[in-house]
mmCIF file with all atom_site columns, C-alpha atoms in Angstrom:
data_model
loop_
_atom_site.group_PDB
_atom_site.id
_atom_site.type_symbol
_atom_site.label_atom_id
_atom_site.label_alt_id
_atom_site.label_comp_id
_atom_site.label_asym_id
_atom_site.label_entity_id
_atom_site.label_seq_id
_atom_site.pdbx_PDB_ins_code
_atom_site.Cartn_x
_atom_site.Cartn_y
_atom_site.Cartn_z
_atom_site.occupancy
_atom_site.B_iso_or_equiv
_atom_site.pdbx_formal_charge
_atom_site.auth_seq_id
_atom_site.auth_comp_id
_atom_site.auth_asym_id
_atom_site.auth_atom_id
_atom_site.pdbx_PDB_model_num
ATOM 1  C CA . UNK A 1 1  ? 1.935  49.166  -26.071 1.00 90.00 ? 1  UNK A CA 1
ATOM 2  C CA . UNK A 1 2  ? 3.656  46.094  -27.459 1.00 92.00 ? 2  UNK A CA 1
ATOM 3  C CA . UNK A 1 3  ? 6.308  46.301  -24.662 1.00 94.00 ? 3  UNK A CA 1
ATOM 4  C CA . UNK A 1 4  ? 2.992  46.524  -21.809 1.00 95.00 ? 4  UNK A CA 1
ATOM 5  C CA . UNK A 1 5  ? 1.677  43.124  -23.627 1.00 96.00 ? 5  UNK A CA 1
ATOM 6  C CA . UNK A 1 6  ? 5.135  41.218  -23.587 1.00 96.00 ? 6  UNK A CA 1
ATOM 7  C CA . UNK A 1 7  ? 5.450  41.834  -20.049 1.00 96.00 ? 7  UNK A CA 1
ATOM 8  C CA . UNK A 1 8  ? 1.537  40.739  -19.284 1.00 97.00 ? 8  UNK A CA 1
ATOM 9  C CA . UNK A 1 9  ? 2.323  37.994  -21.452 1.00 97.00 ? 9  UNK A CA 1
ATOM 10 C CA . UNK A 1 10 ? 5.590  37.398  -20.030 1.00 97.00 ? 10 UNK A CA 1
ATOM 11 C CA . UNK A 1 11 ? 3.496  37.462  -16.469 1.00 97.00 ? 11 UNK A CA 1
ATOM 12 C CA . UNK A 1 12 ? 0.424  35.319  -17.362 1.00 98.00 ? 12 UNK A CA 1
ATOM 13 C CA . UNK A 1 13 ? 3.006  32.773  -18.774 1.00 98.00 ? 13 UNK A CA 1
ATOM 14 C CA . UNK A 1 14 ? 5.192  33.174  -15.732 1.00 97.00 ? 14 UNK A CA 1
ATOM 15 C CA . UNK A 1 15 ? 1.685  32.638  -13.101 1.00 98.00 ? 15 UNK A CA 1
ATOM 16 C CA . UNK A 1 16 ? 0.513  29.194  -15.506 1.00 98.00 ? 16 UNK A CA 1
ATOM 17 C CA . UNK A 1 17 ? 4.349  27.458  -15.151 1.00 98.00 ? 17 UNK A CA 1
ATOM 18 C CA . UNK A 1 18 ? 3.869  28.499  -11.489 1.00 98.00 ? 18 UNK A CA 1
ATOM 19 C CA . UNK A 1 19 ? 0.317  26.534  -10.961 1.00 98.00 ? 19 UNK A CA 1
ATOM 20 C CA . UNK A 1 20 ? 1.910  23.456  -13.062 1.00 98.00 ? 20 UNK A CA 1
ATOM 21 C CA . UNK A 1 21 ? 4.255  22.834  -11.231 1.00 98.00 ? 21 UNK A CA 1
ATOM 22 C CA . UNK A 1 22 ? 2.169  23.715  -7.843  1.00 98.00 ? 22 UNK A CA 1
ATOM 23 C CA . UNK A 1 23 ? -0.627 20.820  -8.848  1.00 98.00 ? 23 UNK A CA 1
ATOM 24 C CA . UNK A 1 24 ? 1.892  18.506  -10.051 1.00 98.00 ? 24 UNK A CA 1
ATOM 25 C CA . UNK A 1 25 ? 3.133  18.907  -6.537  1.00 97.00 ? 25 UNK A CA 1
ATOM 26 C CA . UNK A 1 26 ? 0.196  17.849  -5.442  1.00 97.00 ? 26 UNK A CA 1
ATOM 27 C CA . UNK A 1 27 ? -0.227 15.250  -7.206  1.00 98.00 ? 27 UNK A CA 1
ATOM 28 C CA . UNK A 1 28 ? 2.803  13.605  -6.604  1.00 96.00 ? 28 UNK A CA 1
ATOM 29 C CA . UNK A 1 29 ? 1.802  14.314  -2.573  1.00 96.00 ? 29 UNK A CA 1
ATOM 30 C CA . UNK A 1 30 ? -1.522 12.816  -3.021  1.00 96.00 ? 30 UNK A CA 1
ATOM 31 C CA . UNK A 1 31 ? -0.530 9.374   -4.722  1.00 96.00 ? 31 UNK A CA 1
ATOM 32 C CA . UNK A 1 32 ? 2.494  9.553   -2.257  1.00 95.00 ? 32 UNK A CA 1
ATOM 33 C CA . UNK A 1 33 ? -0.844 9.375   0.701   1.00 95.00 ? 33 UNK A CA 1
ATOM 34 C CA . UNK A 1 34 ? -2.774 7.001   -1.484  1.00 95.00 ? 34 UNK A CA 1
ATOM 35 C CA . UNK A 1 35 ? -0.408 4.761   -1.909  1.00 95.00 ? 35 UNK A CA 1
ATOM 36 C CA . UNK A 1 36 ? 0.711  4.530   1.737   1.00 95.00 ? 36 UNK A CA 1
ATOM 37 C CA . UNK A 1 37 ? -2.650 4.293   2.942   1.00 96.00 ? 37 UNK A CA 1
ATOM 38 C CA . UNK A 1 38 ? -3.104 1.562   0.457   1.00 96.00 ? 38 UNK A CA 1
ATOM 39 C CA . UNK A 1 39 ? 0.214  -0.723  2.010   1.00 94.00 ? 39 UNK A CA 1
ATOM 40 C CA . UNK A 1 40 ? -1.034 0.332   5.081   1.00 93.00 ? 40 UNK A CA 1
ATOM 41 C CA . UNK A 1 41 ? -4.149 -1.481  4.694   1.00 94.00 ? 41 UNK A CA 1
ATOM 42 C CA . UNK A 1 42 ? -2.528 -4.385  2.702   1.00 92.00 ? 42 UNK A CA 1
ATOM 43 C CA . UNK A 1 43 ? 0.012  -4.865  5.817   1.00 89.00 ? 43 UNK A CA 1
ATOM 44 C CA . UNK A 1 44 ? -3.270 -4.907  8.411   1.00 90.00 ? 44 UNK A CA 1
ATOM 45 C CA . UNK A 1 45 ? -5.037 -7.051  6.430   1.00 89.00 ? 45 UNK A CA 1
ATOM 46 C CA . UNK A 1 46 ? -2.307 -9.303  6.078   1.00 85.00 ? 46 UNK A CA 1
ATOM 47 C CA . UNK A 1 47 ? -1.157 -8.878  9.821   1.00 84.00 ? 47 UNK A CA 1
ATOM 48 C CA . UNK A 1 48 ? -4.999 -9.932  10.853  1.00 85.00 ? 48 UNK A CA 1
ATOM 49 C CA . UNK A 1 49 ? -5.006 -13.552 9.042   1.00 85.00 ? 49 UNK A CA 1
ATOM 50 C CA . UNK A 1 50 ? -1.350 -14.622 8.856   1.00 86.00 ? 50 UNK A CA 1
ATOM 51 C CA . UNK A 1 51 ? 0.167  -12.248 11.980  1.00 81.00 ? 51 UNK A CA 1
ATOM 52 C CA . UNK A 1 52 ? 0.123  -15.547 14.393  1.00 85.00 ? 52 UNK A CA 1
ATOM 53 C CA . UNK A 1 53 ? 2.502  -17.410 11.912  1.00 87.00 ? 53 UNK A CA 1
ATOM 54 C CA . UNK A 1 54 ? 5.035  -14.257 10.824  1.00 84.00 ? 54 UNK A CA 1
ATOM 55 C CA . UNK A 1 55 ? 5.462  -14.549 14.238  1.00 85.00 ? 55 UNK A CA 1
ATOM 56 C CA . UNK A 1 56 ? 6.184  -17.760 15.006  1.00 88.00 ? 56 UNK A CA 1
ATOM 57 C CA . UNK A 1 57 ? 8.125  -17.747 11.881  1.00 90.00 ? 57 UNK A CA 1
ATOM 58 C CA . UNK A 1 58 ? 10.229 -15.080 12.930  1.00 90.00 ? 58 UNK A CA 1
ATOM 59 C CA . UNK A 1 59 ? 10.873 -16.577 16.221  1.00 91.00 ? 59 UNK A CA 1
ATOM 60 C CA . UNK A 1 60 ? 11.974 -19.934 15.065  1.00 92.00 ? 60 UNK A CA 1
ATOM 61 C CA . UNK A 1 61 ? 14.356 -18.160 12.245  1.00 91.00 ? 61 UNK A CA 1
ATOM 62 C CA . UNK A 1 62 ? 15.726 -15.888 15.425  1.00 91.00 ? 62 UNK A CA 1
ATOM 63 C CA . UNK A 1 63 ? 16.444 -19.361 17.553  1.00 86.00 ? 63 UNK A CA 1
ATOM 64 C CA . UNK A 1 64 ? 17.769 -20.846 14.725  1.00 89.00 ? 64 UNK A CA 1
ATOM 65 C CA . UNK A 1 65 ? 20.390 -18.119 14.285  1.00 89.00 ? 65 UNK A CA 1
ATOM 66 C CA . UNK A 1 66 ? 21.262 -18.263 18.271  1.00 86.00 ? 66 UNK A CA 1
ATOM 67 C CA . UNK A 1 67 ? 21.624 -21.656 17.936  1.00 70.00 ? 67 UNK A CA 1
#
């Protein structure tokens, strides 16, 4: 009997490290998502009221390099 409840024990134990790890898993996946969803919208933001001037920016820094 005591050699049947180690081994549910053992099992039980075995099936909880096995769901810990699984939702830390997802977890880590879902603030992975959040938090490039959340640059995402930063960047469009960003891109809608200052995109004109990166630009120009960037093509004044690439003429001044050719030049």
């Amino acid at each position: 009997l005591e050699t049947l409840i180690a081994r549910r024990t053992k099992a039980v134990e075995d099936k909880i490290a096995q769901a810990e790890a699984q939702a830390v898993a997802e977890v880590r996946a879902r603030s992975a998502d959040l938090a490039v969803e959340a640059a995402r919208v930063l960047l469009q933001k960003q891109m809608a009221t200052q995109g004109d001037a990166l630009v120009d920016k960037a093509i004044k820094d690439v003429a001044a390099k050719l030049n």
